[in-house]
Coordinates of C-alpha atoms in Angstrom, one line a residue:
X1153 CA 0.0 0.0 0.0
X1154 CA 1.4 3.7 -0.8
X1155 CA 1.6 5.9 1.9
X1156 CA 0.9 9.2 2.2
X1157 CA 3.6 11.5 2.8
X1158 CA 2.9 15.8 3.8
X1159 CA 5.6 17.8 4.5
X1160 CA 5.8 20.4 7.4
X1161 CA 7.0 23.1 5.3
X1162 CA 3.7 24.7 5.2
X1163 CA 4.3 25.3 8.8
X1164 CA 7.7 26.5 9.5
X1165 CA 6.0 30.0 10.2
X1166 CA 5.2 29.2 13.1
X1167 CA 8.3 28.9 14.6
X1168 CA 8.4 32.3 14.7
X1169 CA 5.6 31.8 17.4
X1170 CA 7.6 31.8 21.3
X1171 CA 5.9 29.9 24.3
X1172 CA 6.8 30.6 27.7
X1173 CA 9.4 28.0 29.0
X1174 CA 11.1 27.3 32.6
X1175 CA 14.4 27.9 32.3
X1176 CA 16.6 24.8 33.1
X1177 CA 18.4 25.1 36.2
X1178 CA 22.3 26.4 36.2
X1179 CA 23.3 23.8 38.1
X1180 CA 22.3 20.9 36.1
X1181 CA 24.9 18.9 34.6
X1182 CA 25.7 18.6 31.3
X1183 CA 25.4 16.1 28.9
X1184 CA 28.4 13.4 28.7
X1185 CA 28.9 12.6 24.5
X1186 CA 28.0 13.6 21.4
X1187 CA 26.2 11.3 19.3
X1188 CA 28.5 8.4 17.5
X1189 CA 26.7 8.6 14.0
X1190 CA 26.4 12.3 13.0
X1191 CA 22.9 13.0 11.0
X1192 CA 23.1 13.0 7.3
X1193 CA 23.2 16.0 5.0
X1194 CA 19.8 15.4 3.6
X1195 CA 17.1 16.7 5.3
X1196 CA 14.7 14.2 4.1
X1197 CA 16.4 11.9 6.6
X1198 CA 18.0 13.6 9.5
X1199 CA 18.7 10.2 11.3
X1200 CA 20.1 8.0 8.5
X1201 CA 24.0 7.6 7.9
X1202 CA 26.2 5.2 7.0
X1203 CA 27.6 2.9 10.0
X1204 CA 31.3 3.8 8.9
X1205 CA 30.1 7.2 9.9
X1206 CA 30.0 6.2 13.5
X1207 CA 32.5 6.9 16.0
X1208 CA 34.2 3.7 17.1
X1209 CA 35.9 3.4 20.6
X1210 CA 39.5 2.0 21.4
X1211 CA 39.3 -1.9 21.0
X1212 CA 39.8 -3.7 24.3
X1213 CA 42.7 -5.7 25.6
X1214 CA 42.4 -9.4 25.2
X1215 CA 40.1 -11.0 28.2
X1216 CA 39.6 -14.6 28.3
X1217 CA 37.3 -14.9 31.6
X1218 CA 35.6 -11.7 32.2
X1219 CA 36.0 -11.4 35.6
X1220 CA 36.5 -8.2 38.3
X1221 CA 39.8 -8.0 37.6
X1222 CA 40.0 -7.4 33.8
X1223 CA 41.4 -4.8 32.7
X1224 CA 39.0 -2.3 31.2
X1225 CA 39.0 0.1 28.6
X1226 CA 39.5 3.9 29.1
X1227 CA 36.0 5.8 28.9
X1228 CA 35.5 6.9 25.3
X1229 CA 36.4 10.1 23.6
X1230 CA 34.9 13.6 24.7
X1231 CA 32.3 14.9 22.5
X1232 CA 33.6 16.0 18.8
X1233 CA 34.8 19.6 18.7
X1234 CA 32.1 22.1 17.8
X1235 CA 29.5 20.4 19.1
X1236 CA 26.8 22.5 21.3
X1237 CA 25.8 21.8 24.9
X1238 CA 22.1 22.1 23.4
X1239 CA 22.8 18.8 20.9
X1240 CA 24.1 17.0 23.9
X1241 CA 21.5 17.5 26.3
X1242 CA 19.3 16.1 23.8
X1243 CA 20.9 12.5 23.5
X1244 CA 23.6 10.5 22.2
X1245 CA 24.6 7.0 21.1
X1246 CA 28.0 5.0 21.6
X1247 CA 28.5 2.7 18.4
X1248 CA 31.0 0.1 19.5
X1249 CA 32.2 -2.4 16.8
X1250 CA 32.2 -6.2 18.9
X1251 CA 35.7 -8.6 18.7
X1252 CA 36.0 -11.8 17.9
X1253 CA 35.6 -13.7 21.5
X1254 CA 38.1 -16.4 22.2
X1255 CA 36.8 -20.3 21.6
X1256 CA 35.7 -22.7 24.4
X1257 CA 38.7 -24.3 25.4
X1258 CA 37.2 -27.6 25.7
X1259 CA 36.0 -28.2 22.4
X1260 CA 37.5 -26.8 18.7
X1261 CA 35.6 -24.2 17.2
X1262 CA 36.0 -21.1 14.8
X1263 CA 35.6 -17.8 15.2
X1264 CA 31.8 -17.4 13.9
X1265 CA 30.7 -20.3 16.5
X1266 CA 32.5 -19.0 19.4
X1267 CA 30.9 -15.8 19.2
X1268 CA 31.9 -12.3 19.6
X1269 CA 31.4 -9.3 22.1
X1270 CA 33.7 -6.9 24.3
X1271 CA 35.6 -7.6 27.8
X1272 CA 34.2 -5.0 30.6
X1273 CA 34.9 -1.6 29.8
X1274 CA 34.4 1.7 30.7
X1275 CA 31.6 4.0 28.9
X1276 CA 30.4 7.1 29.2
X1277 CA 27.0 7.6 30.5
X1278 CA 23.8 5.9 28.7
X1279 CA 20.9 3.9 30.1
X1280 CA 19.6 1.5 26.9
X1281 CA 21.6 -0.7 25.1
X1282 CA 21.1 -2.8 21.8
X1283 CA 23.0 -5.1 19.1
X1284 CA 22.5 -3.5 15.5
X1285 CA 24.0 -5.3 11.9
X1286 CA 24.6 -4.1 8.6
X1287 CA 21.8 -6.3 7.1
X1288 CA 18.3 -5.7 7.9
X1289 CA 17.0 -9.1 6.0
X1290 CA 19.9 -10.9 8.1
X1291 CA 18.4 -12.8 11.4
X1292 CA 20.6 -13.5 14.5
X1293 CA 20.7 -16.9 15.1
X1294 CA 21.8 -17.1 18.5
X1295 CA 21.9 -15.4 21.9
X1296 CA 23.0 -11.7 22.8
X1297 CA 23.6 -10.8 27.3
X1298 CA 24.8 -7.9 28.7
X1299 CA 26.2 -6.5 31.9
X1300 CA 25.9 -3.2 33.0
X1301 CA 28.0 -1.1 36.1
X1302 CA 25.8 1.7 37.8
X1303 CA 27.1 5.0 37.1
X1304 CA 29.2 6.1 39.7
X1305 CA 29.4 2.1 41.2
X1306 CA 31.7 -0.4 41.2
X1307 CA 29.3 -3.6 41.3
X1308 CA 28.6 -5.1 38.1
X1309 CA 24.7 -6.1 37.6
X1310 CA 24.0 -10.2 36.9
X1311 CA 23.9 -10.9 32.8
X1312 CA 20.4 -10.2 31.3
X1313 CA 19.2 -11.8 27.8
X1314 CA 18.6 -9.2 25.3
X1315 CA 15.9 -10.0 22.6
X1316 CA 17.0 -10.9 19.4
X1317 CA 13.9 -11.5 17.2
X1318 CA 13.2 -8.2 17.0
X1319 CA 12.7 -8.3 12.8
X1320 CA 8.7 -8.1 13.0
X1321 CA 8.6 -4.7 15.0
X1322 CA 9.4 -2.8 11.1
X1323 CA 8.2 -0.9 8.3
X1324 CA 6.3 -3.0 5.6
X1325 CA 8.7 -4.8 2.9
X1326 CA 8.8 -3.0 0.0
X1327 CA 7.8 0.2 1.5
X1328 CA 9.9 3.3 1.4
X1329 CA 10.9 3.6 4.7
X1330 CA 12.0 0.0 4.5
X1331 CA 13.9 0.9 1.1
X1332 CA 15.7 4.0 2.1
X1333 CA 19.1 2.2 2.6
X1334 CA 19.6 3.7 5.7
X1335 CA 17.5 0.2 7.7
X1336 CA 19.5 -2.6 9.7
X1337 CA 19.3 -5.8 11.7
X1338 CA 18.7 -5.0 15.1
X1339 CA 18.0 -6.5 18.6
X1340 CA 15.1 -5.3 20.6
X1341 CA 16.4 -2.5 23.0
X1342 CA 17.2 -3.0 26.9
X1343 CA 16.4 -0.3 29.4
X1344 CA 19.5 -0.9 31.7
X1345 CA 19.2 2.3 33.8
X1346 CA 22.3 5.1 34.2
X1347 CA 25.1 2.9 33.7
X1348 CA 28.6 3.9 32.5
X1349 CA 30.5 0.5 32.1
X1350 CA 29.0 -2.6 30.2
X1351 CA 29.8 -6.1 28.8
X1352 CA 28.5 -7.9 25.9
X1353 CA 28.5 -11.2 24.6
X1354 CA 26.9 -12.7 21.3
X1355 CA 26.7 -16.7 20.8
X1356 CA 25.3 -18.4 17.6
X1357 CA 22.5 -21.2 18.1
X1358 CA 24.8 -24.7 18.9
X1359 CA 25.2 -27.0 16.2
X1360 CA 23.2 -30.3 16.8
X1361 CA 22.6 -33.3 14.9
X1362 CA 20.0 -31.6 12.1
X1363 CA 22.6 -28.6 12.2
X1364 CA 25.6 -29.8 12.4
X1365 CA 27.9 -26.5 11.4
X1366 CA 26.8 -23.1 13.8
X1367 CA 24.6 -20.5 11.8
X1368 CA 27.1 -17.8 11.6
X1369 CA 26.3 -14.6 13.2
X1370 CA 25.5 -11.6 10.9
X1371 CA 28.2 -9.1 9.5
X1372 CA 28.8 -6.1 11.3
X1373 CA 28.0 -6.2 14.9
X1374 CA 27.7 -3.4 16.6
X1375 CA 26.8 -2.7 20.3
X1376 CA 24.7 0.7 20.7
X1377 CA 24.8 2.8 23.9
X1378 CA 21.5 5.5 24.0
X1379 CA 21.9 8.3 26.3
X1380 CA 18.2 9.9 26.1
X1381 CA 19.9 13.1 27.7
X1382 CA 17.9 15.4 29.8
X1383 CA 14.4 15.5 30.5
X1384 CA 12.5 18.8 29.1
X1385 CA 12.0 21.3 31.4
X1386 CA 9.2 21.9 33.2
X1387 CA 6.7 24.1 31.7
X1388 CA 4.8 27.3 33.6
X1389 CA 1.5 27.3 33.9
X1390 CA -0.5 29.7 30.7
X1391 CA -0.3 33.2 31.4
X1392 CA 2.5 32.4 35.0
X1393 CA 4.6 35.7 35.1
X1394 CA 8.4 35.4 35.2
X1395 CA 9.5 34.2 38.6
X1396 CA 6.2 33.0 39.8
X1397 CA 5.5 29.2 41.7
X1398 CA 4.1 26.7 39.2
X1399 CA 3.2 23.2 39.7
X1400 CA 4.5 21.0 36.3
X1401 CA 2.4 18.6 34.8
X1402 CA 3.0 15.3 37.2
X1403 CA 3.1 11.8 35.4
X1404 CA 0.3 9.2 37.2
X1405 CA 2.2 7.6 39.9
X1406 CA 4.8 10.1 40.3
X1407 CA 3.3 13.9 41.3
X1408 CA 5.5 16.3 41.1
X1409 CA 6.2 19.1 44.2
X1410 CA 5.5 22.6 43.1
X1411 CA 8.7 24.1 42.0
X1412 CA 9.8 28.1 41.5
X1413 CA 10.8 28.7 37.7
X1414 CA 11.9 31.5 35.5
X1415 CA 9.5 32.0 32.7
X1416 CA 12.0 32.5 29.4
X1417 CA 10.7 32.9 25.9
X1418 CA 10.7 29.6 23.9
X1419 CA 11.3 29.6 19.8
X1420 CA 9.6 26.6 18.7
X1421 CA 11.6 25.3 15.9
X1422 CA 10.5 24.1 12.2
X1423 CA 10.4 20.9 13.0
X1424 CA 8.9 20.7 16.5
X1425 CA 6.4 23.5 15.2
X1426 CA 5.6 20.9 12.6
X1427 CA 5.1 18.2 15.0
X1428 CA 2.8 20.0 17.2
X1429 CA 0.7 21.4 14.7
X1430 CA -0.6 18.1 13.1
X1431 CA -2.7 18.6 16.4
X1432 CA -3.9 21.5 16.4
X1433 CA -7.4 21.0 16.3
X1434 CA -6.6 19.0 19.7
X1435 CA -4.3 21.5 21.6
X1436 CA -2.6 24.3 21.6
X1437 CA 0.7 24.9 19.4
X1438 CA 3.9 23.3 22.1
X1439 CA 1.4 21.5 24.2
X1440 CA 3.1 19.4 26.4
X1441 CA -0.4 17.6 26.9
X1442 CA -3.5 17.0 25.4
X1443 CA -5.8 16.9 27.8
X1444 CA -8.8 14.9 28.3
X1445 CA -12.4 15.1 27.5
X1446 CA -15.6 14.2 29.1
X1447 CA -17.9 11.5 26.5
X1448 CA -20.1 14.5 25.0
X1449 CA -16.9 16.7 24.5
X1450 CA -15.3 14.3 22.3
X1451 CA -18.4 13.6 20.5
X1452 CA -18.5 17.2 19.8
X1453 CA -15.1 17.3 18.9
X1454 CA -15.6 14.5 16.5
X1455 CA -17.8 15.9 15.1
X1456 CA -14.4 18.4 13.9
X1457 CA -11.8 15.7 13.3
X1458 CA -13.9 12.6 11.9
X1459 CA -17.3 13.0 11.5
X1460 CA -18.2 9.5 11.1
X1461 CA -17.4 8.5 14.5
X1462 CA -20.8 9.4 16.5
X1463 CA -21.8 7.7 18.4
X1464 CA -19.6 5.2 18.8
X1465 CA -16.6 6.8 20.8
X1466 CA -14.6 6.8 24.1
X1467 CA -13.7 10.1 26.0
X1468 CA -10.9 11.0 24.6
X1469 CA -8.0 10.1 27.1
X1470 CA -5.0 12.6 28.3
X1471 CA -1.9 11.7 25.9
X1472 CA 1.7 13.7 26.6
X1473 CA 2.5 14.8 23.1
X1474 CA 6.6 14.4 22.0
X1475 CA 7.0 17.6 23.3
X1476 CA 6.0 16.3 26.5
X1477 CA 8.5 13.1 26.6
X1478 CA 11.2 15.4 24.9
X1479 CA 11.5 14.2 21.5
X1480 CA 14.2 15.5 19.6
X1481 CA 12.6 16.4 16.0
X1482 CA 15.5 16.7 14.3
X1483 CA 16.1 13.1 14.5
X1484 CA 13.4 11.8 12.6
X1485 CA 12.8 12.3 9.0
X1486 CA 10.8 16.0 8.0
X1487 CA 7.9 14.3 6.2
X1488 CA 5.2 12.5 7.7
X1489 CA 3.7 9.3 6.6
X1490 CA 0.1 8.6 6.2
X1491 CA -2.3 5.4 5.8
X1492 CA -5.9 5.8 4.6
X1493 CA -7.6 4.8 8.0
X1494 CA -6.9 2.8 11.5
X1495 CA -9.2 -0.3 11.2
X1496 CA -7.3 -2.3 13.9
X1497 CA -4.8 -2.0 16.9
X1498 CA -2.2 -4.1 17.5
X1499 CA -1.0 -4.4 20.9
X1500 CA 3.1 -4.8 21.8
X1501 CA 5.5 -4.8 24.7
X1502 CA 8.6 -3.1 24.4
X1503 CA 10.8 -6.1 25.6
X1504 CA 12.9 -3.1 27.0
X1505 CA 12.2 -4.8 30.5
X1506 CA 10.3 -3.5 33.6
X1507 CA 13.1 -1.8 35.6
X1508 CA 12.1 1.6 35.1
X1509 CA 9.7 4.0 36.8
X1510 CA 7.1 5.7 35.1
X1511 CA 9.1 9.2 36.5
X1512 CA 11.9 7.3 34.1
X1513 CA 8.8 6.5 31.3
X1514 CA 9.8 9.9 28.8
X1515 CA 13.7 9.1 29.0
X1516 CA 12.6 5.1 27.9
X1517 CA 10.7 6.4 25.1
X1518 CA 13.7 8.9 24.3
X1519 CA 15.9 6.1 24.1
X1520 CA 13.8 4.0 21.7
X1521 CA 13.3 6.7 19.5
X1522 CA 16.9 7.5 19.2
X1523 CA 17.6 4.1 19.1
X1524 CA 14.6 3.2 15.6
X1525 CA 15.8 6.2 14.2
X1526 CA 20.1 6.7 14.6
X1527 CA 20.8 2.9 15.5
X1528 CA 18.0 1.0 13.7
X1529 CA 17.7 3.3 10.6
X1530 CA 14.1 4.1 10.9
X1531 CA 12.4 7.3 9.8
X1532 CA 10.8 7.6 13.7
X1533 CA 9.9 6.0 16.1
X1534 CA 8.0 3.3 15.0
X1535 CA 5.0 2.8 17.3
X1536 CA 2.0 5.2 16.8
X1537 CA 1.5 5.4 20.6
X1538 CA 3.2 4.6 24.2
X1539 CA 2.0 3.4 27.3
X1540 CA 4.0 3.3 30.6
X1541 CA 3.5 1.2 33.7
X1542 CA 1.3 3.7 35.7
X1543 CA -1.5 4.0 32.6
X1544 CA 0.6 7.1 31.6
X1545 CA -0.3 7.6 27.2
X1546 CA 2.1 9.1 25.2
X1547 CA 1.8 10.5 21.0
X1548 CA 4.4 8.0 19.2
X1549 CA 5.2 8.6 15.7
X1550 CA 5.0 12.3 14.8
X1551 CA 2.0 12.9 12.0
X1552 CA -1.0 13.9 14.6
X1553 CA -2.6 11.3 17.2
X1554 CA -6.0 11.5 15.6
X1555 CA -4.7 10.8 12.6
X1556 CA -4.2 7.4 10.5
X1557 CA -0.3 7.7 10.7
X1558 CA 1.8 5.2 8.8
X1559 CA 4.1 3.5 11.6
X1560 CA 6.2 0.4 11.7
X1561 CA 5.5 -1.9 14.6
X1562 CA 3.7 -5.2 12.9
X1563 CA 5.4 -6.5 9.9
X1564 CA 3.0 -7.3 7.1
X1565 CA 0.7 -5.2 8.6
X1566 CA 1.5 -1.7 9.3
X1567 CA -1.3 -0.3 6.6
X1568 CA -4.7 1.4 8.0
X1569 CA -3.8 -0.1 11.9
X1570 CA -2.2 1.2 14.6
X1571 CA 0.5 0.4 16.8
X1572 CA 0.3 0.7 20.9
X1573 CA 3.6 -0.6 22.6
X1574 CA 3.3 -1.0 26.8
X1575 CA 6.9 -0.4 28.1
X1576 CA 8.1 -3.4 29.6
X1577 CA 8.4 -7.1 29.2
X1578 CA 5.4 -9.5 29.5
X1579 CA 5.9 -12.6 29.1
X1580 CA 6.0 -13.8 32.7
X1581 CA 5.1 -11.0 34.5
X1582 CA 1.4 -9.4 34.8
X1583 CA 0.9 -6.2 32.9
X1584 CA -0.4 -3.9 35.8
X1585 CA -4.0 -2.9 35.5
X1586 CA -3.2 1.1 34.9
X1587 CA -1.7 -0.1 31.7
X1588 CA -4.5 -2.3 30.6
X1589 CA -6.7 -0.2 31.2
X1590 CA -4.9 2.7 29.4
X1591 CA -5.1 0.8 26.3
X1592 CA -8.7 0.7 26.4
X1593 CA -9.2 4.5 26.7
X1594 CA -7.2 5.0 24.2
X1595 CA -8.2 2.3 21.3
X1596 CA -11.8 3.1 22.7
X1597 CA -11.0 6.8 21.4
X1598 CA -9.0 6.4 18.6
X1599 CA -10.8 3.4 17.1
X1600 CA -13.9 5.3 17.8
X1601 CA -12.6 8.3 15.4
X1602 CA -12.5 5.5 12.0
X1603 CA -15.8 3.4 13.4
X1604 CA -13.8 0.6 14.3
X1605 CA -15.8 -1.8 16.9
X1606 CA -13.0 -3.0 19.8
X1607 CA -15.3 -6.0 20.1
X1608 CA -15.0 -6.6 16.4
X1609 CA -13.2 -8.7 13.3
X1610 CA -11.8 -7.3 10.2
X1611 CA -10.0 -8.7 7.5
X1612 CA -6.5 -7.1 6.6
X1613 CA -4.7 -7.7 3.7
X1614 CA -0.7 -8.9 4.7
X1615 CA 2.2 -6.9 3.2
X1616 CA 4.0 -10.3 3.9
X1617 CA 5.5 -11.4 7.0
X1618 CA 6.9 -14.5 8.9
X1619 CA 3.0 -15.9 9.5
X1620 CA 0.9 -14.2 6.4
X1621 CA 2.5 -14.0 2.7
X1622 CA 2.1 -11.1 0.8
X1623 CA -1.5 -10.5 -0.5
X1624 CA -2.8 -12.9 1.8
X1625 CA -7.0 -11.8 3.6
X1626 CA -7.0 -12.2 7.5
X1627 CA -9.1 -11.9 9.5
X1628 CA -8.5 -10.6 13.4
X1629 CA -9.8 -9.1 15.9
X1630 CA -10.0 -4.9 15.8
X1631 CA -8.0 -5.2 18.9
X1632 CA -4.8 -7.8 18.8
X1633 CA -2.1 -8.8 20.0
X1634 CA 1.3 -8.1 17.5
X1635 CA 1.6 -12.5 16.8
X1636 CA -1.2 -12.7 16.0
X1637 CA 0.0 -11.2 12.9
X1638 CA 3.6 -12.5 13.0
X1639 CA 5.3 -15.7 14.1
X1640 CA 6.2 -13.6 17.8
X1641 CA 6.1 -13.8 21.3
X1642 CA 5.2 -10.6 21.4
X1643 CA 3.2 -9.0 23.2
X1644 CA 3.8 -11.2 26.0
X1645 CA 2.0 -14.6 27.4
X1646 CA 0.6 -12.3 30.5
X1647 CA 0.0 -9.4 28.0
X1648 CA -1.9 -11.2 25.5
X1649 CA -4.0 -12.9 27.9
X1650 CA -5.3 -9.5 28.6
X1651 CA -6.0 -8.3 25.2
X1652 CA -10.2 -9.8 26.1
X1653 CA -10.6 -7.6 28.8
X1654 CA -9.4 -4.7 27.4
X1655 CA -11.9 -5.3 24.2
X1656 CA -14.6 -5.4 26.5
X1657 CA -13.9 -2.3 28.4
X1658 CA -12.9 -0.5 25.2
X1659 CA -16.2 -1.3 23.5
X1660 CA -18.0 -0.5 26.7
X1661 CA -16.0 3.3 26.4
X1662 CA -17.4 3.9 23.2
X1663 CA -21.1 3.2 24.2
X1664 CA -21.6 -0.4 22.6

């Protein structure tokens, strides 16, 4: 299916337009590295490069156990000369080429079977990490564990399984965004916390008696390192004079203590100007939210944004918009992608784990971005929305939330659906009820807009994936979980086994 693409040129006016702003506080830190694969010339695609464009750090001594007492590696270079405080704050990734690791002693293998990785080293600061490869049609055939040190620490954390079949969450095959050049092989990310040493190790599948020779592990291995820099500062209340007590927006299970902030003038740039005016008719231009509305308001509003939807829609719920998590637009490609219309949902975890707290939720999300767009070549972030632990919603890929925005979350089946990822790993641990629940507010909503039924089937027609071949009718539920469209765990055993109950209260939000 074509997508639609509409550029934000028409609104770079309004970055003329300025916003009052807290200014950040003087004694904040700053940011620790510039990012390893410097944006591209063309502004088409601000986040694509060629992986010989990335910085590389200084290869580590040989190790041969890994233990406390190896010797590790200097922390990497400073940021590159030139480069502004501003771009720091915003982010950064570490690109690390991995080494050949040496062989079992007890048995004779070669270099692809005994795998590769690097000895423990010291980094500077990040808090997600992932395995990326030159080939995005290339599967890793094996298994890929890290360990992390705590910034500032000397203990090293136990070693955690990273997930490596992580080729279904991407753009359609054949479609431009899967065709730009820029796309490669990559690992579902980890949230690891604020860590600034790490250890990595990649193993290819044994060899057994149906496979007797290892499948060898893909070309160019690389281990990425996301800072998502600092969180945005807080934003005064409309109309707070300079100098005046304002309470920021608090995230659900986190409030916020009220807080004394200079007002300063904000100039929205193009890009984020774009961004936020895609939702206009929602909130105003650099809302940090969009709040919510009662039943009857949203029917009204409807009435506005999709007229087709009466009377089948849920309130629509709060959603923090990218300006709220901190996205930094200049990543992600100018253009924005469209789809004719959202006739399904299909539900995801993140696989980035559950250690985070939703207070962390905005730097997680800042981390996958950076890490779709600079590691994994993408032109965004690929789901179309977020959902934290504590029931928090957040706007994913940029292109307007009430809008059928093209993203690349379900293989095969990215056109006219949308894509809802719960941060955190499911598959033996109960999604908490905040975050259920979320995602039926919001598909009770935003199904509600195209006259989708949550209770529902519709047939889709597969772009070609790992279950469905190209051109193939299915027919699914309106709301589902991501294998049911691909041959995937995801979204989790405990997450799937929810996906009934949150049908039945979405339908129930929208009045059916």
């Amino acid at each position: 299916m074509r997508a639609l693409l509409v550029t934000s040129v028409g609104v770079t006016c309004a970055a003329a337009l300025t916003l009052p702003l807290a200014a950040p506080a003087l004694s904040a830190p700053a940011a620790h590295s510039a990012s390893a694969r410097p944006p591209s010339l063309s502004p088409e695609s601000p986040g694509s490069g060629p992986p010989s464009a990335r910085t590389e750090a200084a290869p580590d001594e040989a190790n041969d156990g890994g233990t406390p007492e190896a010797p590790e590696v200097p922390e990497a270079a400073p940021p590159r000369t030139g480069e502004t405080r501003a771009a720091a704050v915003a982010g950064s990734t570490q690109s690390l080429p991995l080494e050949p690791l040496a062989a079992p002693s007890d048995r004779a293998v070669g270099p692809a079977a005994s795998g590769q990785g690097l000895d423990r080293r010291t980094a500077r600061p990040f808090s997600l990490v992932g395995v990326v490869w030159d080939d995005a049609e290339a599967e890793l055939h094996g298994t890929v564990q890290v360990r992390t040190r705590a910034t500032g620490g000397t203990s090293w954390s136990d070693w955690q399984d990273v997930e490596t079949h992580n080729a279904e969450h991407a753009a359609d095959l054949g479609s431009a965004e899967r065709a730009s050049g820029a796309v490669r092989g990559a690992t579902a990310p980890l949230w690891v916390g604020d860590s600034d040493g790490v250890e990595v190790r990649v193993r290819p599948e044994a060899a057994d008696p149906q496979h007797p020779a290892a499948v060898p592990l893909p070309e160019g291995l690389r281990l990425e390192l996301v800072d998502p820099g600092a969180d945005p500062a807080p934003e005064p209340a409309p109309g707070a004079p300079a100098g005046r007590t304002v309470t920021p927006a608090a995230f659900a299970g986190n409030p916020v203590p009220p807080a004394t902030t200079t007002a300063v003038p904000e100039v929205l740039t193009a890009e984020s100007a774009a961004t936020s005016a895609v939702n206009a008719d929602l909130a105003p231009l650099g809302a940090t939210v969009i709040p919510a509305l009662t039943k009857a308001e949203t029917e009204e509003e409807a009435a506005i944004v999709a007229a087709g939807a009466k009377p089948y829609i849920g309130p629509r719920p709060k959603i923090v918009t990218r300006k709220g998590w901190g996205a930094d637009e200049k990543l992600r490609e100018r253009n924005f992608a469209y789809t004719k219309s959202v006739k399904a949902a299909f539900v995801h975890h993140s696989a980035t784990g559950n250690n985070y707290t939703c207070k962390q939720a905005p730097s997680v999300l800042r981390s996958i971005y950076r890490y779709h767009v600079k590691s994994s070549g993408w032109r965004d972030f690929g789901y179309n929305f977020a959902v934290d632990k504590c029931g928090n919603i957040y706007e994913g890929r940029a292109g307007g939330v009430a809008k059928a925005v093209l993203g690349a979350h379900t293989l095969g089946f990215n056109t006219n659906t949308m894509g809802v990822a719960v941060l955190g790993t499911y598959s033996s641990t109960n999604p908490p009820a905040a975050a259920v629940t979320a995602v039926s507010k919001l598909t009770a909503w935003k199904l509600g807009l195209f006259g989708a039924n949550p209770k529902g089937k519709v047939t889709l027609v597969s772009g070609g994936s790992g279950k469905y071949s190209k051109g193939k009718k299915v027919k699914m539920n309106v709301i589902s979980g991501h294998r049911d469209g691909f041959a995937t765990e995801c979204p989790g055993a405990r997450l799937y086994k929810k996906l009934g109950t949150a049908r039945t209260s979405s339908a129930k939000l929208q009045g059916r």
